[in-house]
Amino acid sequence: MRKDITDEIKQIVGTAYVLEGFEDKYCYIYDASAIDAGKNGTPSLVVFPGSAEEVSCLLKLANQYNFPVIPRGAGTNVSGGTVSHSDAVILVLKRMDRILEIDERNMMAEVEVGVITARLQDEVEKRGLFYPPDPASRSFSTMGGNVAENAGGPRGAKYGVTRNYVLSLEVVLPTGEIIRTGAKTMKDVAGYDLTGLMIGSEGTLGVVTKVTVKLLPLPQAKKTMLVVFDDLGKASEAVAQVFIAGVIPATMELLDNIYIRAIEDYVHLGLPVDAEAVLLIEVDGDEIALGPQIESIKQICTRQGATSVRVASNAKEADELWVARRSAFAALARVKPTIIGEDCTVKRDKIPQMVRKIRAIAEKYNVIIAVLGHAGDGNLHATLLADERDKDEMARIEGAIDEILTSTLEVGGTLTGEHGIGRVKRKFLPLQLGPGGMKAMKAIKLALDPNNILNPGLGFGD
Amino acid sequence: MRKDITDEIKQIVGTAYVLEGFEDKYCYIYDASAIDAGKNGTPSLVVFPGSAEEVSCLLKLANQYNFPVIPRGAGTNVSGGTVSHSDAVILVLKRMDRILEIDERNMMAEVEVGVITARLQDEVEKRGLFYPPDPASRSFSTMGGNVAENAGGPRGAKYGVTRNYVLSLEVVLPTGEIIRTGAKTMKDVAGYDLTGLMIGSEGTLGVVTKVTVKLLPLPQAKKTMLVVFDDLGKASEAVAQVFIAGVIPATMELLDNIYIRAIEDYVHLGLPVDAEAVLLIEVDGDEIALGPQIESIKQICTRQGATSVRVASNAKEADELWVARRSAFAALARVKPTIIGEDCTVKRDKIPQMVRKIRAIAEKYNVIIAVLGHAGDGNLHATLLADERDKDEMARIEGAIDEILTSTLEVGGTLTGEHGIGRVKRKFLPLQLGPGGMKAMKAIKLALDPNNILNPGLGFGD
């Protein structure tokens, strides 16, 4: 970066908030994807703006001198959305971390973009309110990152994803204008849905600086159960039948045999290591309704051939059941050091077909692929286990991922349910969207960001 | 329209599907707004395409010869979204009216754009499923119209609006490309949210031809109650307290004294004509949970000073209570012949302040304004009563509407919760969105519709 531009940037945010040294900058080039973040060089600067106004000045400068800007929260995305390159300025948004308002009467909250998701959740839960989106990263990820990736989580089938809760955003457009999208109301149809357009746009259409979300009342109670199946098809059929019976569980986590074995090996819960699938199911809502719901699920699972059904009778027992799910990734890390989580998403009743395809792909490429799924919404986390030092294995992993993605599209699914496209899946996006869809995306990107300043390289506009 | 172009259009859709005669065309110039539809002349042609491919050919022709195209469903929008003008071709989409699939296992349905909303609802309800959005026009309005306006309805506070149910669209872009937005999955974040961008875009960004929606299980049961208050502030406080208690009713309809008197005068239900407000409340869900919910609401309303609480003990009694709500507009039509429904929307706890403002405006302009609200989501239908033959009164009505809209923005609300901007509110949109928001809208419109072919005149791109 030219010294005079660096000086201008320092004037905007203050010298203390600009990193220039190689080691300092190196801490901000990665994300949680498996992309080799160092191979594209270190960014020219890492900058920590403290306000929308500062972001606006920085973006105007970027247009003037034509340098790319990569907005970044905690870098927890797994899609390569915030991997940097050598000429970029990294915009770390974590300084803007105030919870601005929790409006209990109207059940809304407004936060700055750098607020950690779990912190918002904890604060609203203290007041009897509930912000449902629960990405696995919620203890570290920022609300801005959640907006950028339209983060989901296990509760998606019942409660939806980030998109379903964001009412309004403060956004700095790529050309520097600070706008307010949407309205702080429960309904709004005044003009194009710019809020929705920003959500999931992965930092390419604007830099979000404030987020207003709607909240729900905290459910009165919840109940948890663990159901074991000797056949994945039966487990999937049980999932379908539960919904058909009119019960919508808050979570319905499916773990396959590879997960079960790895978890049992690690935490010794007495899981049946020969089982093909377990379902970890949680229902929540009015306390009086939960008993009948659990009973209904139990009957359905038994009818579908469950080999065991364990209902937690109190919070402590529920917590023990959740140990299996919570230790899942750590358990796999003991098997292989490199874990790559996919998130192909299909219709609920395509789960067995998709899992069969994943197994065939694992065999074909001679790699280990475990499957964990948010079964209620068909969001399957095919989890590839490898050792990144083994170049041959990594090549096979890459082949397997490619085939998982094309197979997902073949069964009518989407490349990504909740992780985003990023730099990881960009080459597949045209297969899903077609030339017309790609053209529309590029036109929108060019319209809002004519100099392609914001997070270039995702294939959305370039 | 030039004869050679008319001939080309006839070749695309077939001669039988092109209207040229004045009287025939005149039937398609209006919508449900109070705009004088005839004053801008009759459109050049009214065309009934039968497929996305035909729409595509028509739009390519429109770009070639530069004529505006106004897509239209049943014309039930109240915002002037489909009022025609003299050089336009009206695209009536009602021929495309097949329900293509009701996928019970995955709880999704796909329809062509001309399907009447209530028909879809009836068909899915037969299968124990539920499509919640319930605009007042649902017995006539098309799914395409619902998408174009992001239609809501009384059930919005609990169930959301059209946007919350649409998973995927088939859309013909203004330049003729047929694209598929989103995915037929419960989660999807592959690229920009073009589905969301189309929803509420009022026919300016594309012609929707197919709509895929997610469905819910039909609630097991519902219960209805009517609560009377002598003070609107108390009624509003009761609404707030019900939510704070963690109960989310399916509907919470607020009727003010003018409505109460008009309804009682019309259908003689024994409503207390001196009451300042009634709340018609319905809860739905698991049967076992409804008794306690009703009891909780009853206690809260009583504590807030309700003068009477009537709980329907069966479906017949519930239906009687709903008579009040259903006859509301007919009752007002007996007072004055011209009824204009506004839909300014504010935070729930701003309802009393907004109603006071509306009353002051009614007094200032010497006009009658009744208020009906979807109180749960702050969506207030200020209903202006007039006689359109009385020019002086209509001028005062216009002044009153202008002031209602600016007052709504003053209290942090939105110009429109569920009706859309259309030609009616276009002059106010910049006040809500600001120059940056307007610039972004115009840039997007120009990017997708460079010749401004689709539904020009709404102020979104012109």
mmCIF file of C-alpha atoms in Angstrom, chain B residues 112-241:
data_model
loop_
_atom_site.group_PDB
_atom_site.id
_atom_site.type_symbol
_atom_site.label_atom_id
_atom_site.label_comp_id
_atom_site.label_asym_id
_atom_site.label_seq_id
_atom_site.Cartn_x
_atom_site.Cartn_y
_atom_site.Cartn_z
ATOM 1 C CA GLU B 112 -48.212 -21.464 -11.181
ATOM 2 C CA VAL B 113 -48.462 -17.774 -10.606
ATOM 3 C CA GLY B 114 -52.176 -17.403 -11.337
ATOM 4 C CA VAL B 115 -53.380 -19.796 -8.628
ATOM 5 C CA ILE B 116 -55.793 -18.111 -6.214
ATOM 6 C CA THR B 117 -54.307 -18.023 -2.721
ATOM 7 C CA ALA B 118 -57.379 -19.481 -1.009
ATOM 8 C CA ARG B 119 -57.443 -22.364 -3.474
ATOM 9 C CA LEU B 120 -53.928 -23.359 -2.514
ATOM 10 C CA GLN B 121 -54.867 -22.998 1.151
ATOM 11 C CA ASP B 122 -57.955 -25.176 0.759
ATOM 12 C CA GLU B 123 -56.054 -27.867 -1.109
ATOM 13 C CA VAL B 124 -53.228 -28.093 1.402
ATOM 14 C CA GLU B 125 -55.621 -27.984 4.362
ATOM 15 C CA LYS B 126 -57.368 -31.057 2.982
ATOM 16 C CA ARG B 127 -54.013 -32.783 3.445
ATOM 17 C CA GLY B 128 -53.476 -31.519 6.995
ATOM 18 C CA LEU B 129 -51.095 -28.783 5.867
ATOM 19 C CA PHE B 130 -51.169 -25.029 6.233
ATOM 20 C CA TYR B 131 -50.170 -22.021 4.128
ATOM 21 C CA PRO B 132 -50.514 -19.194 6.675
ATOM 22 C CA PRO B 133 -50.407 -15.838 4.789
ATOM 23 C CA ASP B 134 -53.973 -14.563 4.794
ATOM 24 C CA PRO B 135 -54.458 -11.246 3.025
ATOM 25 C CA ALA B 136 -58.074 -10.051 3.084
ATOM 26 C CA SER B 137 -58.119 -10.607 -0.671
ATOM 27 C CA ARG B 138 -57.080 -14.236 -0.502
ATOM 28 C CA SER B 139 -60.298 -15.520 -2.031
ATOM 29 C CA PHE B 140 -59.522 -13.589 -5.241
ATOM 30 C CA SER B 141 -55.862 -12.644 -5.169
ATOM 31 C CA THR B 142 -53.309 -14.737 -7.022
ATOM 32 C CA MET B 143 -50.140 -16.182 -5.562
ATOM 33 C CA GLY B 144 -48.224 -14.016 -8.014
ATOM 34 C CA GLY B 145 -49.906 -10.920 -6.647
ATOM 35 C CA ASN B 146 -49.146 -12.078 -3.119
ATOM 36 C CA VAL B 147 -45.488 -12.441 -4.073
ATOM 37 C CA ALA B 148 -45.420 -9.075 -5.857
ATOM 38 C CA GLU B 149 -46.803 -7.262 -2.789
ATOM 39 C CA ASN B 150 -45.336 -9.544 -0.097
ATOM 40 C CA ALA B 151 -48.888 -9.988 1.145
ATOM 41 C CA GLY B 152 -49.488 -10.354 4.846
ATOM 42 C CA GLY B 153 -52.700 -10.509 6.828
ATOM 43 C CA PRO B 154 -53.963 -10.914 10.388
ATOM 44 C CA ARG B 155 -51.769 -13.944 11.081
ATOM 45 C CA GLY B 156 -48.556 -11.973 10.493
ATOM 46 C CA ALA B 157 -47.412 -11.600 14.094
ATOM 47 C CA LYS B 158 -47.310 -15.351 14.666
ATOM 48 C CA TYR B 159 -46.751 -16.699 11.173
ATOM 49 C CA GLY B 160 -45.053 -13.947 9.194
ATOM 50 C CA VAL B 161 -45.875 -12.905 5.642
ATOM 51 C CA THR B 162 -45.481 -14.262 2.111
ATOM 52 C CA ARG B 163 -41.715 -13.705 2.224
ATOM 53 C CA ASN B 164 -41.393 -16.208 5.053
ATOM 54 C CA TYR B 165 -42.894 -19.024 2.976
ATOM 55 C CA VAL B 166 -41.498 -18.651 -0.529
ATOM 56 C CA LEU B 167 -38.527 -20.956 -1.105
ATOM 57 C CA SER B 168 -38.039 -20.629 -4.821
ATOM 58 C CA LEU B 169 -39.450 -18.811 -7.828
ATOM 59 C CA GLU B 170 -39.421 -19.238 -11.549
ATOM 60 C CA VAL B 171 -38.983 -15.714 -12.848
ATOM 61 C CA VAL B 172 -38.727 -14.182 -16.283
ATOM 62 C CA LEU B 173 -36.223 -11.355 -15.975
ATOM 63 C CA PRO B 174 -37.136 -8.037 -17.645
ATOM 64 C CA THR B 175 -34.730 -8.870 -20.462
ATOM 65 C CA GLY B 176 -36.354 -12.238 -21.070
ATOM 66 C CA GLU B 177 -34.118 -14.791 -19.344
ATOM 67 C CA ILE B 178 -36.056 -17.445 -17.462
ATOM 68 C CA ILE B 179 -34.376 -18.136 -14.133
ATOM 69 C CA ARG B 180 -34.989 -20.250 -11.075
ATOM 70 C CA THR B 181 -34.305 -18.415 -7.811
ATOM 71 C CA GLY B 182 -33.561 -20.050 -4.482
ATOM 72 C CA ALA B 183 -33.903 -23.778 -4.011
ATOM 73 C CA LYS B 184 -36.607 -26.255 -3.133
ATOM 74 C CA THR B 185 -34.982 -26.803 0.230
ATOM 75 C CA MET B 186 -35.636 -25.394 3.673
ATOM 76 C CA LYS B 187 -32.240 -23.688 3.830
ATOM 77 C CA ASP B 188 -30.300 -22.121 0.970
ATOM 78 C CA VAL B 189 -27.577 -19.517 0.806
ATOM 79 C CA ALA B 190 -26.165 -20.110 -2.659
ATOM 80 C CA GLY B 191 -25.655 -16.604 -4.017
ATOM 81 C CA TYR B 192 -27.733 -13.470 -3.622
ATOM 82 C CA ASP B 193 -31.274 -13.843 -2.337
ATOM 83 C CA LEU B 194 -32.980 -13.210 -5.665
ATOM 84 C CA THR B 195 -36.153 -14.814 -4.308
ATOM 85 C CA GLY B 196 -36.349 -12.184 -1.590
ATOM 86 C CA LEU B 197 -35.490 -9.428 -4.032
ATOM 87 C CA MET B 198 -38.427 -10.380 -6.254
ATOM 88 C CA ILE B 199 -40.863 -10.594 -3.333
ATOM 89 C CA GLY B 200 -42.448 -7.195 -2.777
ATOM 90 C CA SER B 201 -40.861 -5.759 -5.923
ATOM 91 C CA GLU B 202 -44.336 -5.090 -7.316
ATOM 92 C CA GLY B 203 -43.738 -6.445 -10.782
ATOM 93 C CA THR B 204 -40.799 -4.168 -11.511
ATOM 94 C CA LEU B 205 -37.895 -6.647 -11.480
ATOM 95 C CA GLY B 206 -39.300 -9.729 -13.140
ATOM 96 C CA VAL B 207 -42.443 -11.624 -14.033
ATOM 97 C CA VAL B 208 -42.897 -14.505 -11.606
ATOM 98 C CA THR B 209 -44.341 -17.602 -13.279
ATOM 99 C CA LYS B 210 -43.969 -20.326 -10.625
ATOM 100 C CA VAL B 211 -43.908 -20.165 -6.841
ATOM 101 C CA THR B 212 -42.598 -22.844 -4.473
ATOM 102 C CA VAL B 213 -43.729 -22.379 -0.884
ATOM 103 C CA LYS B 214 -43.038 -24.196 2.310
ATOM 104 C CA LEU B 215 -46.003 -25.372 4.340
ATOM 105 C CA LEU B 216 -46.604 -26.010 8.010
ATOM 106 C CA PRO B 217 -48.634 -28.725 9.678
ATOM 107 C CA LEU B 218 -52.213 -27.506 10.093
ATOM 108 C CA PRO B 219 -52.612 -26.474 13.733
ATOM 109 C CA GLN B 220 -54.513 -29.096 15.726
ATOM 110 C CA ALA B 221 -57.029 -26.657 17.130
ATOM 111 C CA LYS B 222 -57.900 -23.006 17.636
ATOM 112 C CA LYS B 223 -59.829 -20.909 20.137
ATOM 113 C CA THR B 224 -61.346 -17.483 19.717
ATOM 114 C CA MET B 225 -62.192 -14.731 22.154
ATOM 115 C CA LEU B 226 -63.575 -11.183 21.996
ATOM 116 C CA VAL B 227 -62.385 -8.653 24.543
ATOM 117 C CA VAL B 228 -63.928 -5.216 25.045
ATOM 118 C CA PHE B 229 -62.103 -2.152 26.368
ATOM 119 C CA ASP B 230 -63.353 1.331 27.236
ATOM 120 C CA ASP B 231 -59.951 2.739 26.413
ATOM 121 C CA LEU B 232 -57.703 2.080 23.443
ATOM 122 C CA GLY B 233 -54.554 2.563 25.490
ATOM 123 C CA LYS B 234 -55.645 -0.247 27.787
ATOM 124 C CA ALA B 235 -56.322 -2.507 24.816
ATOM 125 C CA SER B 236 -52.866 -1.801 23.394
ATOM 126 C CA GLU B 237 -51.227 -2.426 26.736
ATOM 127 C CA ALA B 238 -53.072 -5.755 26.935
ATOM 128 C CA VAL B 239 -51.656 -6.677 23.507
ATOM 129 C CA ALA B 240 -48.117 -5.881 24.676
ATOM 130 C CA GLN B 241 -48.564 -7.806 27.925
#
